[in-house]
XYZ file of C-alpha atoms in Angstrom:
729
model
C 0.200 -8.164 16.754
C 2.149 -9.834 19.531
C 0.543 -12.794 21.245
C 0.364 -12.138 25.010
C 2.827 -13.835 27.265
C 1.097 -16.545 29.269
C 2.414 -18.826 32.013
C 3.358 -22.361 31.094
C 1.058 -25.190 32.040
C 1.447 -26.507 35.541
C 0.328 -29.969 34.480
C 2.410 -31.900 37.008
C 0.953 -34.576 39.245
C 1.505 -34.829 42.991
C 3.775 -37.827 42.424
C 5.959 -35.760 40.088
C 6.646 -33.224 42.819
C 8.738 -35.391 45.167
C 11.925 -34.094 43.464
C 10.769 -30.461 43.467
C 12.929 -29.539 46.475
C 16.009 -31.449 45.363
C 19.107 -29.169 45.529
C 20.008 -29.873 41.892
C 16.559 -28.804 40.705
C 16.876 -25.634 42.784
C 20.120 -24.892 40.884
C 18.209 -24.705 37.580
C 16.289 -21.691 38.854
C 19.575 -19.977 39.812
C 21.375 -20.858 36.570
C 22.763 -17.821 34.684
C 24.594 -19.257 31.651
C 24.489 -22.158 29.245
C 27.706 -23.781 30.495
C 26.301 -23.922 34.025
C 23.084 -25.456 32.675
C 25.045 -28.271 30.975
C 26.834 -28.974 34.266
C 23.453 -29.222 36.010
C 22.290 -31.585 33.259
C 25.296 -33.833 33.986
C 24.513 -33.783 37.736
C 20.916 -34.762 37.014
C 22.080 -37.746 34.969
C 24.404 -38.894 37.772
C 21.687 -38.463 40.415
C 19.027 -40.231 38.321
C 16.903 -37.084 38.207
C 16.824 -36.736 34.435
C 14.268 -39.511 33.959
C 11.864 -37.954 36.426
C 9.203 -36.101 34.331
C 9.073 -33.081 36.644
C 12.862 -32.665 36.836
C 13.289 -33.149 33.103
C 10.564 -30.584 32.369
C 12.381 -27.973 34.483
C 15.590 -28.601 32.497
C 13.658 -28.340 29.195
C 12.124 -25.048 30.291
C 15.541 -23.552 31.093
C 17.062 -24.897 27.856
C 14.249 -23.547 25.685
C 13.036 -20.341 27.334
C 15.840 -18.757 29.389
C 17.944 -15.798 28.236
C 20.783 -18.199 27.338
C 18.512 -20.803 25.757
C 19.501 -23.148 22.943
C 16.577 -24.693 21.096
C 18.836 -27.277 19.485
C 20.041 -28.396 22.918
C 16.504 -28.300 24.332
C 15.294 -30.548 21.512
C 18.102 -33.048 22.158
C 17.233 -33.119 25.854
C 13.554 -33.560 25.051
C 14.211 -36.456 22.661
C 16.061 -38.341 25.436
C 13.141 -38.191 27.877
C 11.212 -41.507 27.955
C 7.825 -39.945 28.795
C 7.794 -36.147 28.427
C 4.814 -34.493 30.094
C 2.699 -31.682 28.658
C 4.792 -29.168 30.630
C 7.849 -30.188 28.552
C 5.860 -30.178 25.310
C 4.474 -26.727 26.081
C 7.952 -25.339 26.766
C 9.227 -26.433 23.360
C 6.007 -25.427 21.582
C 6.271 -21.952 23.089
C 9.978 -21.637 22.248
C 9.542 -22.717 18.614
C 6.567 -20.368 18.187
C 8.867 -17.414 18.927
C 11.806 -18.778 16.935
C 12.785 -18.094 13.300
C 11.350 -21.536 12.408
C 7.851 -21.664 13.932
C 6.915 -24.566 11.639
C 8.470 -26.889 14.256
C 5.766 -25.801 16.705
C 3.227 -27.574 14.525
C 5.229 -30.808 14.404
C 5.724 -30.701 18.189
C 1.971 -30.274 18.639
C 1.302 -33.338 16.493
C 3.811 -35.294 18.607
C 2.003 -34.136 21.755
C -1.265 -35.560 20.421
C 0.326 -38.947 19.664
C 2.992 -39.358 22.373
C 1.813 -37.503 25.475
C -0.674 -39.016 27.853
C -2.094 -35.564 28.595
C -4.348 -33.463 26.387
C -3.414 -30.032 25.009
C -4.583 -27.242 27.304
C -5.134 -23.504 27.336
C -1.368 -23.009 27.662
C -0.715 -25.090 24.541
C -3.200 -23.614 22.079
C -2.141 -19.928 22.038
C 1.380 -20.741 20.841
C 0.270 -23.324 18.293
C -2.170 -20.781 16.861
C 0.558 -18.114 16.914
C 2.872 -20.416 14.935
C 0.106 -21.195 12.423
C -0.274 -17.446 11.864
C 3.479 -16.921 11.420
C 3.720 -19.617 8.735
C 0.348 -18.531 7.263
C -1.000 -22.092 7.481
C -4.712 -21.318 7.595
C -5.732 -24.945 7.120
C -3.766 -26.105 10.183
C -4.950 -23.085 12.169
C -8.577 -23.792 11.272
C -8.120 -27.353 12.502
C -6.755 -26.076 15.823
C -9.734 -23.710 16.029
C -12.041 -26.717 15.749
C -10.174 -28.503 18.570
C -10.398 -25.372 20.722
C -14.175 -25.245 20.286
C -14.581 -28.974 21.022
C -12.438 -28.823 24.177
C -14.216 -25.737 25.531
C -11.315 -23.270 25.375
C -12.898 -20.915 22.819
C -14.008 -18.514 25.579
C -10.467 -18.204 26.955
C -9.187 -14.648 26.412
C -5.649 -15.645 25.379
C -6.895 -18.284 22.951
C -9.486 -15.910 21.480
C -6.888 -13.181 20.926
C -4.603 -15.636 19.144
C -7.451 -16.793 16.886
C -8.207 -13.191 15.903
C -4.511 -12.732 15.127
C -4.437 -15.929 13.019
C -7.423 -15.083 10.829
C -6.447 -11.417 10.463
C -2.899 -12.404 9.483
C -4.253 -14.794 6.844
C -6.619 -12.162 5.434
C -9.843 -13.746 6.742
C -11.071 -10.555 8.360
C -14.716 -11.613 8.400
C -13.878 -14.663 10.553
C -11.581 -12.568 12.767
C -14.399 -10.074 13.239
C -16.930 -12.799 14.140
C -14.577 -14.213 16.787
C -13.923 -10.715 18.148
C -17.595 -9.855 18.589
C -18.422 -13.290 20.037
C -15.802 -13.029 22.810
C -17.394 -12.509 26.241
C -14.341 -10.571 27.441
C -11.963 -8.399 25.437
C -8.773 -6.620 26.410
C -6.521 -4.150 24.601
C -4.802 -7.044 22.787
C -8.142 -8.101 21.271
C -8.685 -4.628 19.864
C -5.073 -4.329 18.709
C -5.314 -7.627 16.836
C -8.301 -6.343 14.866
C -6.845 -2.872 14.234
C -3.487 -4.247 13.067
C -5.133 -6.960 10.969
C -7.330 -4.412 9.200
C -4.387 -2.046 8.640
C -2.211 -4.833 7.215
C -5.014 -5.812 4.816
C -5.350 -2.200 3.601
C -8.797 -1.838 5.233
C -7.648 1.441 6.709
C -11.049 3.082 7.200
C -12.275 0.080 9.192
C -9.050 0.133 11.256
C -9.660 3.771 12.209
C -13.324 2.953 12.918
C -12.256 0.180 15.347
C -9.860 2.635 17.026
C -12.707 5.094 17.596
C -15.049 2.341 18.829
C -12.351 1.075 21.184
C -12.184 4.445 22.932
C -15.978 4.649 23.015
C -16.037 1.385 24.989
C -13.532 2.735 27.501
C -10.552 0.584 26.451
C -7.336 2.580 26.787
C -5.075 2.311 23.708
C -1.407 1.402 24.165
C 1.706 1.780 22.016
C 0.770 -1.245 19.897
C -2.641 0.296 19.187
C -1.059 3.521 18.014
C 1.418 1.639 15.805
C -1.522 -0.003 14.037
C -3.406 3.295 13.608
C -0.252 5.015 12.308
C 0.209 2.184 9.814
C -3.373 2.732 8.613
C -2.765 6.475 8.208
C 0.385 5.800 6.189
C -1.330 3.312 3.905
C -4.205 5.694 3.367
C -1.733 8.585 2.856
C -4.093 10.685 4.979
C -1.853 13.467 6.310
C -4.639 15.250 8.197
C -5.606 12.064 10.042
C -1.940 11.286 10.663
C -1.384 14.697 12.253
C -4.442 14.143 14.449
C -3.090 10.759 15.603
C 0.298 12.374 16.337
C -1.373 15.049 18.470
C -3.499 12.357 20.188
C -0.294 10.529 21.136
C 1.232 13.720 22.534
C -1.900 14.705 24.462
C -2.768 11.335 26.011
C 0.258 10.545 28.101
C 2.092 8.205 25.753
C 5.791 8.041 26.487
C 7.873 9.573 23.737
C 9.409 6.191 23.029
C 11.783 5.599 20.152
C 9.681 2.893 18.460
C 6.579 5.091 18.424
C 8.509 8.117 17.137
C 9.964 6.022 14.331
C 6.453 4.875 13.393
C 5.296 8.516 13.248
C 8.288 9.383 11.018
C 7.354 6.532 8.682
C 3.716 7.655 8.614
C 4.651 11.222 7.655
C 6.932 9.937 4.892
C 4.174 7.757 3.459
C 1.837 10.753 3.558
C 4.422 12.730 1.569
C 5.293 15.268 4.269
C 9.036 15.249 4.916
C 8.534 18.639 6.564
C 6.442 17.122 9.390
C 8.832 14.179 9.568
C 11.883 16.445 9.825
C 10.231 18.599 12.512
C 9.738 15.483 14.648
C 13.171 14.080 13.746
C 14.931 17.250 14.928
C 13.035 17.152 18.253
C 13.818 13.483 18.963
C 16.241 13.214 21.885
C 16.993 9.575 21.076
C 17.593 8.343 17.524
C 18.646 4.928 16.253
C 19.564 3.613 12.836
C 15.858 3.166 11.997
C 15.237 6.865 12.705
C 18.015 7.936 10.340
C 17.120 5.426 7.632
C 13.418 6.301 7.771
C 14.241 9.983 7.293
C 16.617 9.143 4.426
C 13.940 7.038 2.727
C 11.434 9.880 3.042
C 13.676 12.343 1.191
C 14.523 9.778 -1.492
C 10.875 8.863 -2.036
C 10.082 12.498 -2.865
C 13.167 12.787 -5.086
C 14.941 15.226 -2.756
C 18.311 13.520 -3.133
C 20.325 16.554 -2.094
C 18.573 16.517 1.289
C 19.027 12.733 1.516
C 22.737 13.031 0.790
C 23.166 15.909 3.256
C 21.440 13.909 5.981
C 23.527 10.841 5.146
C 26.748 12.826 5.588
C 25.586 13.988 9.028
C 24.913 10.477 10.377
C 27.317 9.842 13.285
C 29.438 6.705 12.948
C 27.890 5.357 9.751
C 27.567 1.572 9.831
C 26.451 -0.760 7.046
C 22.769 -0.247 7.974
C 23.106 3.477 7.173
C 24.714 2.744 3.797
C 21.973 0.211 3.143
C 19.336 2.834 3.876
C 20.688 5.200 1.234
C 21.198 2.453 -1.376
C 17.716 1.068 -0.709
C 16.153 4.545 -0.736
C 17.562 5.259 -4.199
C 16.671 1.807 -5.515
C 13.095 1.866 -4.222
C 12.492 5.362 -5.598
C 13.416 4.217 -9.130
C 16.881 5.768 -9.134
C 18.980 2.644 -9.691
C 21.950 4.499 -11.183
C 22.383 6.508 -7.978
C 21.974 3.340 -5.881
C 24.791 1.665 -7.791
C 26.960 4.798 -7.425
C 26.520 4.647 -3.620
C 27.387 0.928 -3.643
C 30.568 1.681 -5.606
C 31.392 4.479 -3.140
C 30.950 2.020 -0.259
C 33.319 -0.428 -1.943
C 35.986 2.224 -2.538
C 35.731 3.709 0.956
C 35.908 0.309 2.686
C 33.908 1.985 5.468
C 31.840 -1.151 6.049
C 31.469 -4.620 4.592
C 28.378 -5.209 2.414
C 25.843 -7.528 3.999
C 22.829 -9.401 2.658
C 20.642 -6.256 2.600
C 23.309 -4.323 0.663
C 23.604 -7.063 -1.931
C 19.847 -7.554 -2.361
C 19.259 -3.807 -2.843
C 22.152 -3.456 -5.287
C 21.059 -6.515 -7.271
C 17.600 -4.971 -7.518
C 19.164 -1.762 -8.866
C 21.098 -3.844 -11.410
C 17.804 -5.469 -12.434
C 16.203 -2.098 -13.086
C 19.123 -0.830 -15.164
C 20.046 -4.061 -16.915
C 23.536 -3.831 -15.385
C 24.499 -7.493 -15.698
C 28.273 -6.937 -15.395
C 27.882 -5.552 -11.869
C 25.165 -8.105 -11.038
C 27.471 -10.919 -12.150
C 30.310 -9.413 -10.092
C 28.086 -9.433 -7.004
C 27.284 -13.102 -7.661
C 31.014 -13.873 -7.763
C 31.521 -11.778 -4.595
C 28.855 -13.826 -2.792
C 30.681 -17.049 -3.679
C 34.145 -15.668 -2.904
C 33.173 -14.211 0.488
C 31.182 -17.278 1.458
C 27.958 -15.296 1.908
C 25.162 -17.692 2.807
C 22.676 -17.920 -0.050
C 19.327 -17.457 1.631
C 16.013 -17.177 -0.196
C 16.217 -13.360 -0.382
C 19.550 -13.444 -2.207
C 18.504 -16.333 -4.450
C 15.358 -14.445 -5.445
C 17.385 -11.272 -6.125
C 19.907 -13.172 -8.289
C 17.180 -14.898 -10.322
C 15.408 -11.567 -10.805
C 18.643 -9.822 -11.839
C 19.701 -12.420 -14.418
C 16.158 -12.663 -15.804
C 15.761 -8.914 -16.187
C 19.259 -8.501 -17.605
C 18.463 -10.992 -20.366
C 20.376 -14.099 -19.252
C 17.551 -16.530 -18.541
C 19.930 -19.496 -18.617
C 21.937 -18.054 -15.716
C 18.712 -17.443 -13.790
C 17.737 -21.085 -14.287
C 21.206 -22.204 -13.169
C 20.835 -20.250 -9.909
C 17.368 -21.729 -9.400
C 18.559 -25.287 -10.055
C 21.619 -24.898 -7.813
C 19.657 -24.549 -4.570
C 17.706 -27.160 -2.641
C 15.663 -24.900 -0.362
C 13.185 -22.811 -2.356
C 10.438 -20.751 -0.772
C 7.432 -19.260 -2.558
C 9.443 -16.134 -3.485
C 12.139 -18.156 -5.263
C 9.554 -20.149 -7.240
C 7.552 -17.018 -8.063
C 10.664 -15.147 -9.219
C 11.635 -17.950 -11.612
C 8.088 -18.130 -12.993
C 8.270 -14.349 -13.555
C 11.590 -14.739 -15.375
C 10.163 -17.325 -17.745
C 7.084 -15.140 -18.253
C 8.990 -12.031 -19.282
C 11.018 -14.079 -21.775
C 7.880 -15.462 -23.420
C 8.409 -18.996 -22.074
C 4.799 -19.410 -20.997
C 4.579 -23.195 -21.235
C 7.803 -23.558 -19.244
C 6.345 -21.207 -16.605
C 3.212 -23.378 -16.372
C 5.347 -26.527 -16.071
C 7.405 -24.906 -13.301
C 4.215 -23.981 -11.457
C 3.137 -27.629 -11.556
C 6.549 -28.650 -10.146
C 6.041 -26.075 -7.411
C 2.825 -27.869 -6.458
C 4.650 -31.208 -6.431
C 7.173 -29.652 -4.030
C 4.239 -28.765 -1.696
C 4.998 -25.029 -1.834
C 1.808 -23.017 -1.491
C 1.509 -20.354 -4.221
C 0.926 -16.734 -3.271
C -1.007 -13.919 -4.883
C 2.249 -12.831 -6.580
C 2.793 -16.346 -7.945
C -0.544 -16.139 -9.763
C 0.196 -12.647 -11.082
C 3.398 -14.009 -12.644
C 1.684 -17.156 -13.908
C -1.164 -15.236 -15.563
C 1.376 -12.846 -17.079
C 3.179 -15.871 -18.571
C -0.088 -17.065 -20.119
C -0.727 -13.580 -21.514
C 2.684 -13.242 -23.178
C 2.452 -16.703 -24.736
C -1.166 -16.693 -25.902
C -2.219 -19.432 -23.448
C -5.832 -18.321 -23.203
C -7.510 -21.479 -21.868
C -4.695 -22.111 -19.407
C -4.988 -18.530 -18.177
C -8.759 -18.869 -17.713
C -8.312 -22.090 -15.761
C -5.604 -20.733 -13.437
C -7.703 -17.635 -12.756
C -10.668 -19.819 -11.750
C -8.454 -22.089 -9.626
C -7.165 -19.212 -7.513
C -10.192 -19.035 -5.240
C -11.688 -22.464 -5.926
C -8.533 -24.516 -5.262
C -6.004 -22.244 -3.530
C -8.382 -19.999 -1.530
C -6.716 -16.855 -2.903
C -9.120 -14.044 -3.738
C -8.217 -12.407 -7.076
C -7.147 -8.781 -6.661
C -6.731 -5.956 -9.189
C -3.501 -7.336 -10.654
C -5.145 -10.682 -11.399
C -8.191 -9.086 -13.026
C -5.880 -6.901 -15.124
C -4.009 -10.048 -16.223
C -7.118 -12.002 -17.246
C -8.454 -8.966 -19.133
C -5.085 -8.751 -20.877
C -5.136 -12.483 -21.739
C -8.605 -12.289 -23.245
C -8.011 -8.938 -24.913
C -4.772 -9.963 -26.625
C -6.609 -12.992 -28.042
C -9.251 -10.695 -29.530
C -11.924 -11.792 -27.064
C -12.818 -8.198 -26.252
C -16.431 -8.924 -25.309
C -15.291 -11.621 -22.880
C -12.800 -9.165 -21.395
C -15.551 -6.577 -20.906
C -17.747 -9.236 -19.304
C -14.981 -9.934 -16.758
C -14.720 -6.216 -15.957
C -18.468 -5.792 -15.586
C -18.744 -8.799 -13.264
C -15.861 -7.824 -10.951
C -16.828 -7.827 -7.237
C -14.562 -4.802 -6.736
C -14.515 -1.542 -8.675
C -11.968 -1.876 -11.509
C -9.007 0.461 -11.236
C -6.882 2.144 -13.906
C -4.676 -0.930 -14.436
C -7.693 -3.091 -15.347
C -9.035 -0.490 -17.765
C -5.489 0.020 -19.036
C -5.304 -3.663 -19.978
C -8.569 -3.235 -21.856
C -7.296 -0.127 -23.639
C -4.094 -1.932 -24.622
C -6.142 -4.783 -26.087
C -8.234 -2.304 -28.055
C -5.031 -0.868 -29.525
C -3.929 -4.314 -30.707
C -7.222 -4.805 -32.517
C -7.983 -1.161 -33.455
C -11.288 -1.247 -31.552
C -12.238 2.431 -31.276
C -15.583 2.284 -29.420
C -14.397 0.150 -26.481
C -11.109 2.072 -26.417
C -12.984 5.326 -25.883
C -14.951 3.729 -23.051
C -11.801 2.389 -21.396
C -9.959 5.695 -21.793
C -12.833 7.637 -20.228
C -12.858 5.287 -17.247
C -9.101 5.673 -16.757
C -9.263 9.461 -16.919
C -12.096 9.514 -14.375
C -9.857 7.593 -11.990
C -6.565 9.268 -12.937
C -7.160 12.575 -14.747
C -3.434 13.069 -15.405
C -2.766 9.599 -16.870
C -0.859 10.582 -20.021
C -0.552 6.932 -21.082
C -4.296 6.689 -21.715
C -4.180 9.720 -24.026
C -1.198 8.279 -25.899
C -2.782 4.850 -26.435
C -6.101 6.278 -27.619
C -4.215 8.688 -29.886
C -2.325 5.766 -31.432
C -5.597 3.900 -32.019
C -7.042 6.957 -33.774
C -3.839 7.231 -35.835
C -4.008 3.547 -36.819
C -7.491 4.031 -38.270
C -6.655 7.405 -39.839
C -8.717 9.603 -37.513
C -6.157 12.411 -37.477
C -8.724 15.018 -36.395
C -9.232 12.996 -33.196
C -5.444 12.771 -32.754
C -5.200 16.559 -32.966
C -8.043 16.976 -30.461
C -6.300 14.722 -27.941
C -3.015 16.539 -28.472
C -4.767 19.857 -27.759
C -6.370 18.477 -24.584
C -2.954 17.288 -23.390
C -1.490 20.743 -24.049
C -4.380 22.497 -22.295
C -4.047 20.429 -19.101
C -0.246 20.544 -19.197
C 0.299 16.836 -19.858
C 3.345 15.566 -21.694
C 4.095 12.096 -22.996
C 6.591 10.330 -20.746
C 9.969 10.559 -22.517
C 11.469 7.318 -23.727
C 14.731 6.355 -22.022
C 16.932 3.382 -22.927
C 20.072 2.124 -21.216
C 22.872 -0.189 -22.307
C 25.772 -1.552 -20.257
C 29.221 -1.582 -21.853
C 32.270 -2.755 -19.874
C 30.462 -2.284 -16.555
C 29.323 1.265 -17.323
C 25.626 2.004 -17.914
C 24.920 4.497 -20.717
C 21.476 6.152 -20.897
C 19.820 7.695 -23.941
C 16.706 9.858 -24.192
C 14.710 10.480 -27.371
C 16.869 12.540 -29.732
C 19.716 12.536 -27.186
C 22.942 14.291 -28.210
C 24.736 14.409 -24.840
C 26.805 11.225 -25.162
C 30.580 11.777 -25.518
C 30.594 10.002 -28.901
C 27.231 11.356 -30.023
C 28.603 12.240 -33.464
C 29.709 8.641 -34.142
C 26.341 7.335 -32.877
C 24.389 9.494 -35.327
C 26.693 8.473 -38.163
C 25.959 4.837 -37.252
C 22.215 5.639 -37.255
C 22.528 7.063 -40.775
C 24.352 3.913 -41.844
C 21.579 1.786 -40.327
C 18.901 3.880 -42.079
C 20.624 3.423 -45.461
C 20.940 -0.336 -45.004
C 17.302 -0.582 -43.880
C 16.092 1.246 -47.005
C 18.166 -1.109 -49.142
C 16.076 -4.004 -47.753
C 12.837 -2.249 -48.748
C 11.948 -1.130 -45.219
C 9.221 1.537 -44.971
C 8.588 3.173 -41.578
C 5.252 2.690 -39.800
C 4.258 6.285 -39.126
C 1.037 5.343 -37.312
C 3.141 5.142 -34.159
C 3.531 8.932 -34.007
C 1.579 10.678 -31.282
C 0.265 13.439 -33.497
C -0.098 14.346 -37.148
C 3.096 15.525 -38.804
C 2.638 16.472 -42.431
C 6.244 16.567 -43.625
C 7.470 13.104 -44.591
C 11.092 13.714 -43.575
C 10.064 14.983 -40.106
C 7.942 11.850 -39.627
C 10.945 9.706 -40.519
C 13.175 11.639 -38.112
C 10.678 11.337 -35.214
C 10.912 7.529 -35.385
C 14.625 7.551 -36.254
C 15.496 9.217 -32.912
C 13.734 6.777 -30.557
C 15.956 6.052 -27.547
C 16.337 2.308 -28.152
C 17.739 2.960 -31.632
C 20.384 5.280 -30.166
C 21.319 2.632 -27.570
C 21.535 -0.113 -30.216
C 23.660 2.116 -32.474
C 26.045 2.671 -29.573
C 26.100 -1.076 -28.884
C 27.062 -1.786 -32.501
C 29.983 0.639 -32.086
C 31.198 -0.320 -28.597
C 30.574 -4.069 -28.321
C 32.405 -6.849 -30.123
C 30.620 -8.864 -32.847
C 30.182 -11.871 -30.565
C 28.722 -9.870 -27.664
C 24.938 -9.619 -27.365
C 23.507 -6.099 -27.274
C 21.335 -5.717 -24.156
C 19.037 -2.691 -23.983
C 16.486 -1.745 -21.321
C 13.681 0.714 -22.168
C 11.301 2.394 -19.717
C 8.332 2.315 -22.136
C 6.779 -0.274 -24.386
C 8.687 -0.599 -27.664
C 6.628 0.678 -30.605
C 5.739 -1.529 -33.575
C 8.039 0.351 -35.935
C 11.071 0.007 -33.643
C 10.227 -3.663 -33.140
C 10.323 -4.185 -36.916
C 13.532 -2.161 -37.238
C 15.371 -4.113 -34.522
C 14.396 -7.400 -36.195
C 15.973 -6.136 -39.417
C 19.098 -4.833 -37.629
C 19.629 -8.244 -36.024
C 19.580 -9.784 -39.490
C 21.602 -7.123 -41.363
C 24.380 -6.977 -38.756
C 24.126 -10.641 -37.683
C 23.790 -9.670 -34.015
C 21.825 -10.936 -31.050
C 19.843 -8.064 -29.536
C 17.959 -8.328 -26.255
C 15.493 -5.512 -25.698
C 13.554 -5.316 -22.443
C 10.643 -2.904 -22.466
C 8.101 -2.120 -19.768
C 6.285 -5.430 -20.237
C 8.652 -8.167 -21.405
C 11.860 -9.263 -23.123
C 12.349 -9.382 -26.874
C 15.229 -11.532 -28.104
C 16.098 -10.683 -31.706
C 18.239 -12.932 -33.869
C 18.438 -13.380 -37.642
C 15.441 -11.148 -38.305
C 13.153 -12.967 -35.829
C 11.894 -12.144 -32.341
C 11.187 -14.498 -29.455
C 7.862 -12.782 -28.714
C 6.271 -14.300 -31.871
C 3.754 -11.476 -31.957
C 2.643 -11.788 -28.287
C 3.889 -8.444 -27.019
């Protein structure tokens, strides 16, 4: 949603113009490089022109807005002017609004109000509003909106378009819509701002509706319009609509430009049709790195890694962006092992040097797998190569160490940096949450507020998760209420799922149901899933059946709902119901997701499935399992067979079904391959069952080992027969 280019204010008095024809000032207009501009600056100082407001403003404009501009230099020049006029202020305001640090636009605007003898004008406001949108400062933007209304500029087309952009960008679509419909004149930018704002906020049907209305009112769409509509199609995953939009583009005289073609490729990928994407890709005369990487991501998303690899090999002159595309495609499609393999291949080939994107994607893959050796190596590489630690890398490092079980290292990374954005704070809160350090997470959130960092929707998801895993019921309630009341953040599905989980874990099932019934949006499967999980903890059959039915209405092939309800029936001895569910699953072709656990030993990640016998030392692993079973029985351990999915009558088969869970195989291998002083770190794709949780506690005591087990929801740190979760898991 680009803000239209507008001319700078011509707020120069007649008296200012007596230097307008000076030869030195004429040179500024002919200047073609920064060195020449500095020479002109020196001439102006010698001729006494620099302290003339008009002359100085021309130098500021060239310093800030030319092709060879330097904002740092422009700011220094500006700060030396005794009385800068609004023309000079507007030049810097405009330049900062388009820079990587638009926050300085806001400070320059405040200086204009206090230091300039002239008022802001219609050339000032659009760029201040644009900057407010870029930094998502709704409060500041709302204040500017008030000034615009008071000064009579609210009917200006450029200002109105920027206000629509601001409110749409900040998620206030109702306000954006009111401004749009109140504007006396609208152009294509007005419509584009609404369409893009709706698409970005996932209001895809309304975005398409605006597109249709736009044509009905005779406004001709442009490339930006079509980008917004394509984005809506992709988010809606509506292939039929996407094909119609593609044909509309072809039939209505749009140039077959590269940017638009890349957007169509992305739309087809999001709609799950690599066939349509490939048909377009093969016809494209011009392709850039985005074209290739978009096509690679499409294949990877659908799990067609052979096609992705084949396409990768055919890329001409592969640069680091191409390697990044393949690594990222594997990582984002939940294939971290393949992502790490490509990273290792890149390192061995020395075809290109890893950049920030490479490192962030690979660290994310390490996080998924629990590959801390490689993650730690990347951290060392960053230091050794002098890679600048920006917020993206800091966040990735914190996430990696947290998910690999070394919370102390994550905290060290967090404490070592001075500049922390909302993502860094949120990532550290998430790390504390998954390790059961709820009170520490709450304390960190309060420090975040002291640092004047505005929390995001993700921050609150992590914070509520921390309260859930630590039993902080009242704190969780209060933070949930504060979201909208204090921070103006509307709770979404994730937040409702969290508060239901908080209440449900505490046994407040009626309160949890009350939250669901009073939701202003229709609860999705994750909200009902939280309710079903709570019912399992408390063996509440009636509400569990309700929750399961709701989930299956929304997601008929959700095997997890069947499994949880089956376990509840098993816990209360309703084996006939267990058998019925098992039959239903067989009839509809559903299978329980297989458990998979991974463990890293000497930089190599080893994966185990349930009952796996493919490992090179499988025989030794099973002998170790038998040894563990014997030592467990000697302590008086009796297996909890209620965790089985279906009724198995033979006692020894029941024992074996639990005995072969993937995390037990991984731990057995860890006992064999890792030294006594090394912690055993295991990552599991599913939630650890109660029986395995009890077994791992006993193993940690019998073998005097520290075991860190990360399941789908949180970390469990076992030591001396105890677990860090203290029952909140």
